[in-house]
Short mmCIF file of N, CA and C in Angstrom, two decimals:
data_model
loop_
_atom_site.label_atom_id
_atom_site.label_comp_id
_atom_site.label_asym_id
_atom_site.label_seq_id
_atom_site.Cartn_x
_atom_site.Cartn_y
_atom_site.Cartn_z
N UNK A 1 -81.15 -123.84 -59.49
CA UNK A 1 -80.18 -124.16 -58.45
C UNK A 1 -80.00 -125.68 -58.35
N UNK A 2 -80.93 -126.61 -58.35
CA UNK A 2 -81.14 -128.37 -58.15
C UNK A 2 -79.94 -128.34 -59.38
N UNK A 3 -80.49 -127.71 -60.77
CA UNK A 3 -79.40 -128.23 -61.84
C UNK A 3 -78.23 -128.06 -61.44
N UNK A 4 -77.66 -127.26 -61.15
CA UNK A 4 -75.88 -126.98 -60.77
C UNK A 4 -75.72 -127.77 -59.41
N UNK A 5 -76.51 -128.17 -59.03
CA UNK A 5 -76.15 -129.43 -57.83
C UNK A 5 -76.46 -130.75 -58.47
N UNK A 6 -76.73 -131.08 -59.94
CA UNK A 6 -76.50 -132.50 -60.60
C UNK A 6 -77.88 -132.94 -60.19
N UNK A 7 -78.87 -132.29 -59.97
CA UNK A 7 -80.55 -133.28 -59.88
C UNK A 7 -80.89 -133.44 -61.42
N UNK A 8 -81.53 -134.64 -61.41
CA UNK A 8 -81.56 -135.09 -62.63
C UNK A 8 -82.87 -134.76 -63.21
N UNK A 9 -83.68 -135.33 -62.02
CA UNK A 9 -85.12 -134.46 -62.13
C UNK A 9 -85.22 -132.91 -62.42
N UNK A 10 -84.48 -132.26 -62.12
CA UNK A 10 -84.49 -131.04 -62.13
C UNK A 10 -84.10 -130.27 -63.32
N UNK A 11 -83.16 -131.91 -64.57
CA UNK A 11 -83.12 -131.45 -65.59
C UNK A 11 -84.07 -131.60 -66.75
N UNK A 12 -84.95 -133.03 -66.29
CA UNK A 12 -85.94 -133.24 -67.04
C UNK A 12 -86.72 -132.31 -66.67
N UNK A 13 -87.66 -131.46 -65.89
CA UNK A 13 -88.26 -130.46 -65.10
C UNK A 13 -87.92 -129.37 -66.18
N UNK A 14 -86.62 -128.83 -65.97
CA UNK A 14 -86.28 -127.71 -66.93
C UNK A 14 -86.55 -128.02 -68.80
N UNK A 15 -86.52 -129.28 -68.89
CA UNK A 15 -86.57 -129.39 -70.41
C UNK A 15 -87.96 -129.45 -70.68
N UNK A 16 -88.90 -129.16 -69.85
CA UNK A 16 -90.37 -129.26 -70.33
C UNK A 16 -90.45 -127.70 -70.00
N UNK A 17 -90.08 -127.59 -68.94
CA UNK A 17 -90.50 -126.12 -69.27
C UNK A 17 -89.80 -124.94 -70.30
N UNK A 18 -88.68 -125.63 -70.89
CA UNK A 18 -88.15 -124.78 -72.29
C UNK A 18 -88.50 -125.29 -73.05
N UNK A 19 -89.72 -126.52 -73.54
CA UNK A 19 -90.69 -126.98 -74.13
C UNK A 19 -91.56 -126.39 -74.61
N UNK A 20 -92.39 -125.63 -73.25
CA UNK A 20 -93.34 -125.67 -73.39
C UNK A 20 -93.29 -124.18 -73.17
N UNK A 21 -92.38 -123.52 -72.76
CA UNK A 21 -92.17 -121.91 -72.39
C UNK A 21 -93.40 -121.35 -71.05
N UNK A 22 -92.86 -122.41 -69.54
CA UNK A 22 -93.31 -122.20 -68.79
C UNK A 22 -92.44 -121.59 -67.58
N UNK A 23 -92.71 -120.34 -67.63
CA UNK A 23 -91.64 -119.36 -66.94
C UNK A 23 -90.74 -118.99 -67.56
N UNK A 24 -90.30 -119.78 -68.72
CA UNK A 24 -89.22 -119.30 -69.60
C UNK A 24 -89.59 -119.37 -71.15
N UNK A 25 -88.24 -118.77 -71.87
CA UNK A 25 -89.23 -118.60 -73.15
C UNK A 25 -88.40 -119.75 -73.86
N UNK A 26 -89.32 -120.41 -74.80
CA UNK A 26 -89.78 -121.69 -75.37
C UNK A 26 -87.93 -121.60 -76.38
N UNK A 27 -87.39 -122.76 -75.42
CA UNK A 27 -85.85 -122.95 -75.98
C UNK A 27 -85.40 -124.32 -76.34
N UNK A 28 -85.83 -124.39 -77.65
CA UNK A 28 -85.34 -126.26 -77.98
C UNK A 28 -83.61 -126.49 -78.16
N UNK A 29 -83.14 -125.39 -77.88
CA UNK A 29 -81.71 -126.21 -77.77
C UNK A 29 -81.75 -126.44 -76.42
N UNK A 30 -82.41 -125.47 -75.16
CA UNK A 30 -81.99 -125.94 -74.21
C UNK A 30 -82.51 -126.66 -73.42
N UNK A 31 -83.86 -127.32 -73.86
CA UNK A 31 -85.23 -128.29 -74.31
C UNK A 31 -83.73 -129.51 -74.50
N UNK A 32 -83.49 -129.56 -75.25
CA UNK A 32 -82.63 -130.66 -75.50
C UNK A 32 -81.63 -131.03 -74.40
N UNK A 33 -80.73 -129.86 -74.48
CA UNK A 33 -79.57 -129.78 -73.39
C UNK A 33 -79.67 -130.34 -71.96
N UNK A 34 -80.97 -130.09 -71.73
CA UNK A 34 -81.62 -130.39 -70.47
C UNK A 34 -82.37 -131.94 -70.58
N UNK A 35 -82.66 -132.31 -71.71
CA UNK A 35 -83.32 -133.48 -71.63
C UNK A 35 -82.12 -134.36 -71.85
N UNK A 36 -80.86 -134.43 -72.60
CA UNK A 36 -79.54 -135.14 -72.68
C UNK A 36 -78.92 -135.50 -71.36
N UNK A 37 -79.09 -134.33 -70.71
CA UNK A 37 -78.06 -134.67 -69.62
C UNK A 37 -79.15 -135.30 -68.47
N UNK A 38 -80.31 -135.15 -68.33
CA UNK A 38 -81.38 -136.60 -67.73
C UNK A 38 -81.18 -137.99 -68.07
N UNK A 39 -81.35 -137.81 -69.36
CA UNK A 39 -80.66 -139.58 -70.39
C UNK A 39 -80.19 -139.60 -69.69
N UNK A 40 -78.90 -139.01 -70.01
CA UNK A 40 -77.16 -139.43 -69.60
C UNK A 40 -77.16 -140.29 -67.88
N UNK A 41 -77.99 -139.68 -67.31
CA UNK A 41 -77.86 -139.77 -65.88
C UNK A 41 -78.80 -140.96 -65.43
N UNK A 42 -79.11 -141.88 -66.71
CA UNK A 42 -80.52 -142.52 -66.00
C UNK A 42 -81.69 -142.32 -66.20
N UNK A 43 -82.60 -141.09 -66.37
CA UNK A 43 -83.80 -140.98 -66.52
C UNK A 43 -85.02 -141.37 -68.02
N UNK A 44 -85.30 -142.11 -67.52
CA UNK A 44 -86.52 -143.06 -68.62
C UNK A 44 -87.39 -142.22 -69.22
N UNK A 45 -87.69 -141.28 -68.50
CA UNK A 45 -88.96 -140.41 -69.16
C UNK A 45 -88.08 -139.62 -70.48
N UNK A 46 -86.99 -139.25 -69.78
CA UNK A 46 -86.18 -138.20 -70.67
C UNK A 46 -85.17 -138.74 -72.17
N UNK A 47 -85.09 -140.17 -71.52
CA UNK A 47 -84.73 -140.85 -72.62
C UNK A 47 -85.88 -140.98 -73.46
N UNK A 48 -87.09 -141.30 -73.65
CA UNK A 48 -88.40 -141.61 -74.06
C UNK A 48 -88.62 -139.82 -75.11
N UNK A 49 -88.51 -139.06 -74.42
CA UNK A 49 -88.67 -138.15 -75.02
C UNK A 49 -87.98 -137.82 -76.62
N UNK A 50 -86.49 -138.02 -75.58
CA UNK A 50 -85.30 -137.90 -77.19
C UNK A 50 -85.65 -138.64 -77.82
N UNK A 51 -86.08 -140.14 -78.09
CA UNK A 51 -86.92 -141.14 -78.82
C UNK A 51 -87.84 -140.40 -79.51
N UNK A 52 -88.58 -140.31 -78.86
CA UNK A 52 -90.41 -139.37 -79.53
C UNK A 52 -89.28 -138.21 -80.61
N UNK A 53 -88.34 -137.21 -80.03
CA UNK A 53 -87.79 -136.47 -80.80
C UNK A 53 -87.13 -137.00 -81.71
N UNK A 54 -86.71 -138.00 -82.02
CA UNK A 54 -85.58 -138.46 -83.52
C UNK A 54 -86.54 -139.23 -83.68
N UNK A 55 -87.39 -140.05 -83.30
CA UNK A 55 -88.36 -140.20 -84.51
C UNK A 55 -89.24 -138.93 -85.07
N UNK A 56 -89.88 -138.16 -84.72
CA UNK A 56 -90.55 -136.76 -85.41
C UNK A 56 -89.23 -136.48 -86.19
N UNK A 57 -88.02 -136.02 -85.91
CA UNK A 57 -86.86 -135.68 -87.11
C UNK A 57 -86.27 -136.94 -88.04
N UNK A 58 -87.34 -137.90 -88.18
CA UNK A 58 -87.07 -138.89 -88.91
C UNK A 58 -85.81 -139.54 -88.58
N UNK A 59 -85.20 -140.18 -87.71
CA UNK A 59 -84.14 -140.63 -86.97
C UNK A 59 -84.33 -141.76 -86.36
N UNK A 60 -84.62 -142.74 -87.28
CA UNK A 60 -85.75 -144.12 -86.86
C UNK A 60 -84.70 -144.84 -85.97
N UNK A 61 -83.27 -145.16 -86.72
CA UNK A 61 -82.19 -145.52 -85.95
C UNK A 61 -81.90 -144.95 -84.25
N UNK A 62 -81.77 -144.22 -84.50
CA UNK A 62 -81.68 -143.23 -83.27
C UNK A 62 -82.86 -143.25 -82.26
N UNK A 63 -84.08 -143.00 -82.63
CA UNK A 63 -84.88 -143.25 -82.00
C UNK A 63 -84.87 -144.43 -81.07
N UNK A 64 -84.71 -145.50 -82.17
CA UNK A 64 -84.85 -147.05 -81.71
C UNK A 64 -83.81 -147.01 -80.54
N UNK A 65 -82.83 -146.73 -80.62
CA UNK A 65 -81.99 -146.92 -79.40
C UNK A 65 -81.80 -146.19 -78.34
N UNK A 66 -82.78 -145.08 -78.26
CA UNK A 66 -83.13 -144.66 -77.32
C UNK A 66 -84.53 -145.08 -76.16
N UNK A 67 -85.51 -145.62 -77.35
CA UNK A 67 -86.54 -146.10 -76.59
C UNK A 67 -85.98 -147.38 -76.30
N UNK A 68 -84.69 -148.12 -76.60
CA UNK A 68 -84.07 -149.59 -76.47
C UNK A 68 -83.74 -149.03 -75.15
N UNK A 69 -83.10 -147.92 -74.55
CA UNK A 69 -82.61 -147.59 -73.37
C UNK A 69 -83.38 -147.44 -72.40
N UNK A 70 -84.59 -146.61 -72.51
CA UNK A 70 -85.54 -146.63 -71.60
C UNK A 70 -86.45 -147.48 -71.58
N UNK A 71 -87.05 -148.66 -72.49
CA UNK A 71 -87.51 -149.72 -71.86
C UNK A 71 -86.55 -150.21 -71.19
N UNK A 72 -85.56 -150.43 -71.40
CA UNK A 72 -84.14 -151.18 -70.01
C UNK A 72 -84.26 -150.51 -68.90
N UNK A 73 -84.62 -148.98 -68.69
CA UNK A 73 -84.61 -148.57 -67.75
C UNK A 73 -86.17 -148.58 -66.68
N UNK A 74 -87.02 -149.40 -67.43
CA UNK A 74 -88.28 -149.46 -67.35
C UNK A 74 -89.55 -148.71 -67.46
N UNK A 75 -89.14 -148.37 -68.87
CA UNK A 75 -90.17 -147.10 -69.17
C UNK A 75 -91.17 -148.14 -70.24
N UNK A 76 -92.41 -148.29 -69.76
CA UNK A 76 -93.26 -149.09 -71.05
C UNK A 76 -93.66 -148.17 -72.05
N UNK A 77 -93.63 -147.33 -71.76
CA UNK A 77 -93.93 -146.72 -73.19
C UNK A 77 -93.10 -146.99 -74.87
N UNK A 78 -91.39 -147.09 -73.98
CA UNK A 78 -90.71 -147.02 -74.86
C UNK A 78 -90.56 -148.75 -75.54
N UNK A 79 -90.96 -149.34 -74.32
CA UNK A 79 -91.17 -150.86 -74.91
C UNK A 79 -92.04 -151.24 -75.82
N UNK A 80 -93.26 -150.39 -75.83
CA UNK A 80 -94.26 -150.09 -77.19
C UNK A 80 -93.73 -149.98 -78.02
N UNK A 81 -92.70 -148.82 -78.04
CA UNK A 81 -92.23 -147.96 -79.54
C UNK A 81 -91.23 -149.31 -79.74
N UNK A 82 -90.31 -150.06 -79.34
CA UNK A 82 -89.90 -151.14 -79.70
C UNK A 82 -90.16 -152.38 -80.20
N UNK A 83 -91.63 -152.71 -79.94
CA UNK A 83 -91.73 -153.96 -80.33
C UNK A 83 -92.39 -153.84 -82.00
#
């Protein structure tokens, strides 16, 4: 319900649990779907993630400019994966 009212948390929230298949069963498109539209909206953790994900799919480019986004957004983790 939070998702169809635009909580952002509520989309990073849902993309771990179609992660991890907690309450639901284990869905990486919608693992994704749910972690994109967090990015999109601001969220550092969720940007950090898609990072961690295109680097594991070898997407070094991609990666990089995602952890470039969430250290801006003040995520240190992703300022690690940058320097």
């Amino acid at each position: 319900k939070a998702v169809e009212l635009g909580s952002v948390q509520a989309h990073y929230q849902l993309s771990i649990m179609y992660q991890l298949g907690q309450g639901v069963e284990i869905d990486k498109k919608k693992q994704v779907y749910h972690l994109e539209q967090a990015a999109i909206a601001g969220h550092a953790a969720a940007r950090f993630n898609l990072g961690c994900m295109e680097r594991e799919n070898r997407h070094a480019a991609r990666a990089a400019k995602h952890f470039i986004i969430a250290a801006k957004l003040g995520d240190d983790q992703s300022s690690d994966n940058v320097k």
